[in-house]
XYZ file of C-alpha atoms in Angstrom:
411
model
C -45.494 -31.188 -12.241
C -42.581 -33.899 -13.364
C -41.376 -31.204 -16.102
C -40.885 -28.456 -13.323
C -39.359 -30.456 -10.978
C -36.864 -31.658 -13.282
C -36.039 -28.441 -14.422
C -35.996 -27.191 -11.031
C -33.225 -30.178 -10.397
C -31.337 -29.718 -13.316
C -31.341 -25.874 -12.624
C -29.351 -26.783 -9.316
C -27.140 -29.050 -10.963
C -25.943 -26.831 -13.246
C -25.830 -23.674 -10.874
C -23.301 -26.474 -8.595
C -21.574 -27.446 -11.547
C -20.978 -24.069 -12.583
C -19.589 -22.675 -9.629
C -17.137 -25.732 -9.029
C -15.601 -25.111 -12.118
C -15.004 -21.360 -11.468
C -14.062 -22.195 -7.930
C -11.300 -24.679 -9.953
C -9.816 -21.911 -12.434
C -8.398 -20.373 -9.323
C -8.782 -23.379 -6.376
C -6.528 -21.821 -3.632
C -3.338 -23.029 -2.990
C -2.742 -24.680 0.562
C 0.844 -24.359 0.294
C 1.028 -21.074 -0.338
C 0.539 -18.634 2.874
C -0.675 -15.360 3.370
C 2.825 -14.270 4.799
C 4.730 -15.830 2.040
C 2.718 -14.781 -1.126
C 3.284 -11.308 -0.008
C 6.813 -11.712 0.553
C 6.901 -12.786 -2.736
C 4.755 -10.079 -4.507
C 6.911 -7.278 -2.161
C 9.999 -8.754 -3.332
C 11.409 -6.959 -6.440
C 8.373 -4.760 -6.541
C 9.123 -1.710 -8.357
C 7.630 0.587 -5.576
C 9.920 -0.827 -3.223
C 12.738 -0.760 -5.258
C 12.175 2.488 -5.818
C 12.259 3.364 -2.167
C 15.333 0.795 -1.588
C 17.463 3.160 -4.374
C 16.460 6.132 -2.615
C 17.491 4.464 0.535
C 20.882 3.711 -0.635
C 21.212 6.929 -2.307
C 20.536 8.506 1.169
C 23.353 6.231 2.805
C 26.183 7.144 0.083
C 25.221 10.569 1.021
C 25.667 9.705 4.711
C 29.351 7.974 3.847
C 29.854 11.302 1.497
C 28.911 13.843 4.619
C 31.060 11.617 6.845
C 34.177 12.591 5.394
C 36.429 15.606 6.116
C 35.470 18.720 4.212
C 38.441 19.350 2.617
C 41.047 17.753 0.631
C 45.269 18.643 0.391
C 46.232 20.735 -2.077
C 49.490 20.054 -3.951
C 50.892 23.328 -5.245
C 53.759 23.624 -7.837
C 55.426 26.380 -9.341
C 58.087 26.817 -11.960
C 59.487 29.423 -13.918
C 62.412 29.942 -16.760
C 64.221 33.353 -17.951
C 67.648 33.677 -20.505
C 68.990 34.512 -16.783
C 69.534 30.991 -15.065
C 69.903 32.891 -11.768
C 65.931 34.398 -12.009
C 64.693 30.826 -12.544
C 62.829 29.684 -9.783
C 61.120 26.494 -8.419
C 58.655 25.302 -5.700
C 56.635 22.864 -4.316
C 54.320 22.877 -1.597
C 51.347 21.861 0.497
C 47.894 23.678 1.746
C 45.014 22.014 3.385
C 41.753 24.319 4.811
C 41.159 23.277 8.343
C 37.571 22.829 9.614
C 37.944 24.527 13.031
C 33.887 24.624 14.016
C 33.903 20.929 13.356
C 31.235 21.480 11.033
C 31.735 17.717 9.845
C 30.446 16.116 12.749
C 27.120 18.833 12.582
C 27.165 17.487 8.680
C 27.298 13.890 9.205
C 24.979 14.188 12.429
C 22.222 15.343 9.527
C 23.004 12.704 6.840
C 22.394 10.106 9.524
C 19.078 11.588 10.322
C 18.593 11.629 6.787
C 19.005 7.979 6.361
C 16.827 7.794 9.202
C 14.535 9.271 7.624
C 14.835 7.116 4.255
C 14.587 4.045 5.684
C 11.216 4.884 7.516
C 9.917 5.887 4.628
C 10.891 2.439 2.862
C 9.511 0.427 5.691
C 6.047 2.938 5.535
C 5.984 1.812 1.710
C 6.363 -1.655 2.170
C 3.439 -1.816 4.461
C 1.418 0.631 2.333
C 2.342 -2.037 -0.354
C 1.250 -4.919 1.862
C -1.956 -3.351 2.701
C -2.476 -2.387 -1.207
C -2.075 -6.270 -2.034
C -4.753 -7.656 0.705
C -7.567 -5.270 0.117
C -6.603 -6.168 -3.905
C -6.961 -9.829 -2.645
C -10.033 -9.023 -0.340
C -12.261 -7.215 -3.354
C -10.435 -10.210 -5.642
C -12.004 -12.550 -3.614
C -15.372 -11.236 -3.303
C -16.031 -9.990 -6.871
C -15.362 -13.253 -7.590
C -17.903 -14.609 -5.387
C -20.680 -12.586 -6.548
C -19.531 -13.524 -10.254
C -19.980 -17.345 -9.107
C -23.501 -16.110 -7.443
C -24.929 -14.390 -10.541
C -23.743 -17.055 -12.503
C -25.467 -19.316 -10.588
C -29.287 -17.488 -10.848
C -28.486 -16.559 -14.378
C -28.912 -20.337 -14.716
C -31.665 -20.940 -12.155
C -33.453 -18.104 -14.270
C -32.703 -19.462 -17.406
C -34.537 -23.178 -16.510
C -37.282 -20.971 -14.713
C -38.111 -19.120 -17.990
C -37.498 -22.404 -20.072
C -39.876 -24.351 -17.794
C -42.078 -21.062 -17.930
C -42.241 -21.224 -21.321
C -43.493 -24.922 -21.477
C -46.345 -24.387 -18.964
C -47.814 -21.269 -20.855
C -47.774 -23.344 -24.347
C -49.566 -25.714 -22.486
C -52.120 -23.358 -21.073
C -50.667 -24.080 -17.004
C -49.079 -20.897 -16.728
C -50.321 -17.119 -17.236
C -48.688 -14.796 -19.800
C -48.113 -11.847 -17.617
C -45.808 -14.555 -15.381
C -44.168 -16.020 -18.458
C -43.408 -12.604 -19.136
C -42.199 -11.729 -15.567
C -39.800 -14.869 -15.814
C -38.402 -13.888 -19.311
C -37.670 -10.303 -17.239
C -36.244 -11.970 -14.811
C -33.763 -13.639 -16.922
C -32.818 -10.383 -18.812
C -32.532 -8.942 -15.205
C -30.093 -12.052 -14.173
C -27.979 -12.293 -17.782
C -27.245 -8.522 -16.872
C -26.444 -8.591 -13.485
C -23.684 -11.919 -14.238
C -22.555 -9.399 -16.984
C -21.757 -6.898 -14.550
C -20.434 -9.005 -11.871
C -18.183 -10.679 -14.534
C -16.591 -7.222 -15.456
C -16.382 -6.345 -12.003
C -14.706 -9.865 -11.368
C -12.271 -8.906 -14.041
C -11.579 -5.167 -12.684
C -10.247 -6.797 -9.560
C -8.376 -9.478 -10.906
C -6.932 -7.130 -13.381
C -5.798 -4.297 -10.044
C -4.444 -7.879 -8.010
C -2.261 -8.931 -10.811
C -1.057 -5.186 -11.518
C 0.341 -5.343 -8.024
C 1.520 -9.168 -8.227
C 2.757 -8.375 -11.629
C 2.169 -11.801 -12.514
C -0.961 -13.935 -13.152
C -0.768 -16.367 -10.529
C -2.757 -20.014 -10.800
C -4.066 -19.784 -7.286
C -4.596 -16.980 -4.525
C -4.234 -17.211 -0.628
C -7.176 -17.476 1.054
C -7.972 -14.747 3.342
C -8.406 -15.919 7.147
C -11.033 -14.571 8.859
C -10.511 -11.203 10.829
C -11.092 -11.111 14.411
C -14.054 -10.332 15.697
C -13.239 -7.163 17.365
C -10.378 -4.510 16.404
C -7.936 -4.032 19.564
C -8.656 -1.609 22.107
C -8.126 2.088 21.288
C -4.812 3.173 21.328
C -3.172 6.263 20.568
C 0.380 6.038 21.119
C 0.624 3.720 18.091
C 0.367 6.632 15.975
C 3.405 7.723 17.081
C 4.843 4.635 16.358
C 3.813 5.146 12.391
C 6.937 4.828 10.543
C 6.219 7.860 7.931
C 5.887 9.907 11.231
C 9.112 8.824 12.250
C 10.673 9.634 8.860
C 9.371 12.859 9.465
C 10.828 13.300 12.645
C 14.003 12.232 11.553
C 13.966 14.505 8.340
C 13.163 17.390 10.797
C 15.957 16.571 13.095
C 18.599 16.391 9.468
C 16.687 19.619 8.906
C 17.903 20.789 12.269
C 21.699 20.070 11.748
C 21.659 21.695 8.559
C 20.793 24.797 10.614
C 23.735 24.390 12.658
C 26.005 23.692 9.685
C 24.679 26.948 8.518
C 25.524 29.044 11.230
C 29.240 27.267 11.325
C 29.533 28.036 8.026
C 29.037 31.510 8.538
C 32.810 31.221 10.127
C 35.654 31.312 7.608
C 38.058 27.955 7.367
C 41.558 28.690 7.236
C 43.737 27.756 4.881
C 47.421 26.603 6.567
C 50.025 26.040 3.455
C 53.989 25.430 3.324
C 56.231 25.568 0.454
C 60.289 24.698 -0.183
C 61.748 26.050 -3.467
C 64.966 27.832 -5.267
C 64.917 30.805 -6.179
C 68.014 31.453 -8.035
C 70.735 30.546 -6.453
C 69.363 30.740 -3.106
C 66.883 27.752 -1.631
C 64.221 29.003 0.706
C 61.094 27.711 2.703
C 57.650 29.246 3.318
C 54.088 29.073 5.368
C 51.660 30.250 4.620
C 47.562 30.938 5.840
C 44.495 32.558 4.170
C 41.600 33.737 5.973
C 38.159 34.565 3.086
C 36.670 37.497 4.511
C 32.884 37.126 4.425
C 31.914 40.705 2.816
C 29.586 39.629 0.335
C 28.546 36.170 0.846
C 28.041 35.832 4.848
C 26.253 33.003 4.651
C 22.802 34.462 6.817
C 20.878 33.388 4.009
C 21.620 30.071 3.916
C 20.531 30.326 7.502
C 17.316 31.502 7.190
C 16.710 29.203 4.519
C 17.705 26.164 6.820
C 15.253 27.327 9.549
C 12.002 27.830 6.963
C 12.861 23.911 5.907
C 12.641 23.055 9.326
C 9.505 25.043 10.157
C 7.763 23.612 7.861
C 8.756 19.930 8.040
C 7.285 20.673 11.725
C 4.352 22.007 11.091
C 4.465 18.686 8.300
C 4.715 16.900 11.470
C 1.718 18.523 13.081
C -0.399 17.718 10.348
C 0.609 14.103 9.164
C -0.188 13.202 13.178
C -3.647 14.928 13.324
C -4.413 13.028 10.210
C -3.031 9.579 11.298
C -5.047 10.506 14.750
C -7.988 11.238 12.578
C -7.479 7.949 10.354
C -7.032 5.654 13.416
C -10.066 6.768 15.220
C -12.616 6.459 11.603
C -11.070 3.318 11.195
C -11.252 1.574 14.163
C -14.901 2.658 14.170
C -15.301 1.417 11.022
C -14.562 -1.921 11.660
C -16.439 -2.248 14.815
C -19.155 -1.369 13.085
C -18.416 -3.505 10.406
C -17.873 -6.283 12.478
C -20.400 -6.016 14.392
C -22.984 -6.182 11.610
C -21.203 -9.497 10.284
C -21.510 -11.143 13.333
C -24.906 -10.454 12.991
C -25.632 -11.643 9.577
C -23.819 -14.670 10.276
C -26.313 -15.289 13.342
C -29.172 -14.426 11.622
C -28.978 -14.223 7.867
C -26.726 -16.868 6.334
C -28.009 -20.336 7.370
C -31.353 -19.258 6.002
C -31.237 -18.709 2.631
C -30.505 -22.225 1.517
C -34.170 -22.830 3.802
C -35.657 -20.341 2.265
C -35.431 -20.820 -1.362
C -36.358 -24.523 -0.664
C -39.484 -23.023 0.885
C -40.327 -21.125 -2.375
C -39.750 -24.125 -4.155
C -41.970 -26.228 -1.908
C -44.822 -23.295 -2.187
C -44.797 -22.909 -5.877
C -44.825 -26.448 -6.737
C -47.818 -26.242 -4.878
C -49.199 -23.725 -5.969
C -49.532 -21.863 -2.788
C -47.573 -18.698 -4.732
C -47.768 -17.763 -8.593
C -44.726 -17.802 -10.347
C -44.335 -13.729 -9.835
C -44.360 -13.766 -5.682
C -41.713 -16.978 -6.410
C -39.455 -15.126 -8.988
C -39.901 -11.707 -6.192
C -39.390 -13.450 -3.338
C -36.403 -15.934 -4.924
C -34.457 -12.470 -6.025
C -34.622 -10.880 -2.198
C -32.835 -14.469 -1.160
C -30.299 -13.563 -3.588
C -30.129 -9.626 -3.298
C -29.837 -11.180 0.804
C -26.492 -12.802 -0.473
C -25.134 -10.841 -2.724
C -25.506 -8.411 0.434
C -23.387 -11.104 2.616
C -20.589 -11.242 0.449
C -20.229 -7.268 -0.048
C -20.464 -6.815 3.617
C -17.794 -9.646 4.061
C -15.930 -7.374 1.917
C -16.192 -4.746 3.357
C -15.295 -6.023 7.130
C -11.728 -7.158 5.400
C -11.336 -3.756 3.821
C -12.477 -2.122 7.175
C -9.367 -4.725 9.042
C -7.506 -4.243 6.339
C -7.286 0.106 6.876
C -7.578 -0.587 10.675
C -3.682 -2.509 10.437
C -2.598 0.148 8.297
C -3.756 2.711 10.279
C -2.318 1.503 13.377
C 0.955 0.014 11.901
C 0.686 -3.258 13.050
C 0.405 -5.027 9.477
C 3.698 -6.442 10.256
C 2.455 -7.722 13.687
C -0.537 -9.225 12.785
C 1.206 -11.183 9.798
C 3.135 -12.810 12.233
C 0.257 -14.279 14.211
C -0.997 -15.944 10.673
């Protein structure tokens, strides 16, 4: 009786031991908030610096398309003969004038276009944001159940140990000794896999970081209830709006089409000698659009536009779709964790104190205690996945609705 009580103490003390010094190898850091170790992570993040070059590429384009069309053309002309009276000089001037005002149409277009760029870096940064917290969510609880299978690794180690004693000394059945050296296969292999699962996560989080950090923020809890249903915040989605804008540069590049269609003249004057004689000159060129009249371009400017509407269509009856799964999600979600924390979490510490009590007297072999001790587990392990998955279920819901950025703020 002394020798499996002690074990039974010296099981918990190492189990508590054990998990304080995995909770110190990454004890969170109170300084550090949610807000701010995102900031950090987003800031010189490759994805968004690839979406902040394309943004600036967009807005040299937009100072490009803002300029006239065309430029002044210098013109000079000289010629020599043995006669000095056939030699002849001139200089002169030509610009092509943009009479349909197509540069207004063009830069009308390259300002939708950076529109359009700069939606799309704001719809990456909180695609990035999201990425990080459900990295820092499955961080979080792989590394819980890690702690928790380290912890009955150990309680099944002393079991078997203390097993192991009591059959030598005739106390203890061998079909239970062997059920608690099972067990402890059953609980080494279970902290192996929660150990490589621990390091999958860790591994994804500091991919995004791109840094190993000493300590993680701690997520707060979600609320307890997603806000109500609402629609019009797909609208508000900013890759929807980047594909409203890219329609709507789409859409001017129609209309530069069709005013390209009309021919630019060219207005040019020149002053010269020829010979002995000085004389002055204007003139204008008109192209004649035989072979290239520009209807093609046209057509090709309206496909781009049909489809980046019909893109339209479909990005908002998936967004629609997405906002509707997900808010369901996490009511269901939620709802079940409000449950479990009613019902299922303040008894497992009473439970397993139970078992104890019952085995020690003898009320319940060793095989109902080792059964019965791994549902109280498989019960917990069970907590901290469907913890889990109520921050992943949040986590989709904000991205889904676009109100990441909102939310942060409330933290």
């Amino acid at each position: 009786m002394i020798i499996r009580i002690c074990g039974l103490a010296l099981a918990a003390f190492a189990a508590w031991g054990l998990g304080a010094a995995s909770a110190q190898e990454n004890t969170a850091d109170p300084g550090l908030t949610l807000g701010q170790f995102l900031e950090d992570a987003a800031r010189n993040h490759p994805r968004l610096e690839e979406a902040r070059a394309e943004l600036d590429a967009a807005e040299a384009r937009g100072r490009a398309n803002s300029r006239p069309l065309y430029n002044p053309e210098f013109e000079g002309e000289f010629s020599d003969s043995e006669d000095d009276a056939d030699d002849s000089r001139s200089i002169g001037l030509s610009k092509a004038f943009d009479i349909t005002n197509k540069r207004a149409t063009r830069a009308k277009g390259a300002r939708s276009a950076v529109d359009a760029a700069r939606f799309t870096y704001e719809a990456e940064k909180r695609s990035l944001f999201a990425d990080l917290l459900t990295a820092l969510a499955d961080y979080q609880a792989r590394k819980r159940l890690s702690e928790l299978a380290a912890q009955r690794a150990e309680v099944a180690r002393e079991f078997s140990s203390i097993a192991g004693r009591r059959a030598e000394a005739g106390d203890l059945s061998k079909s239970e000794r062997l059920a608690a050296q099972l067990s402890l296969s059953q609980a080494i292999a279970e902290q192996t896999t929660a150990r490589s699962d621990f390091s999958e996560a860790r591994q994804a989080l500091t991919a995004l970081v791109g840094e190993v950090m000493p300590a993680w923020p701690v997520l707060p809890d979600p609320p307890a209830a997603a806000a109500p249903l609402d629609m019009t915040l797909v609208r508000r989605l900013p890759e929807l709006r980047a594909a409203e804008a890219l329609a709507d540069a789409l859409a001017a590049e129609i209309r530069f089409a069709k005013k390209s269609r009309i021919p630019d003249p060219t207005i040019g004057a020149a002053y010269g000698r020829d010979g002995d004689a000085d004389f002055a000159g204007v003139r204008l060129s008109v192209p004649i659009p035989v072979f290239a009249s520009g209807q093609a371009e046209v057509d090709e400017a309206r496909a781009e536009r049909i489809a980046a509407q019909q893109s339209i269509r479909n990005q908002l009856r998936n967004a629609e779709a997405r906002l509707i799964e997900a808010s369901g999600r996490y009511a269901v979600a939620a709802g079940t964790w409000r449950v479990w924390m009613r019902d299922g979490s303040d008894v497992l510490g009473e439970q397993r104190g139970v078992l104890d009590q019952l085995w020690r007297s003898g009320d319940i072999t060793a095989v109902e205690y080792l059964v019965q001790l791994d549902q109280t587990y498989s019960a917990e392990r069970a907590g901290i996945e469907l913890q889990g998955s109520l921050w992943r279920a949040w986590i989709d819901w904000l991205d889904a609705s676009g109100t990441l950025n909102e939310w942060m703020e409330t933290l």
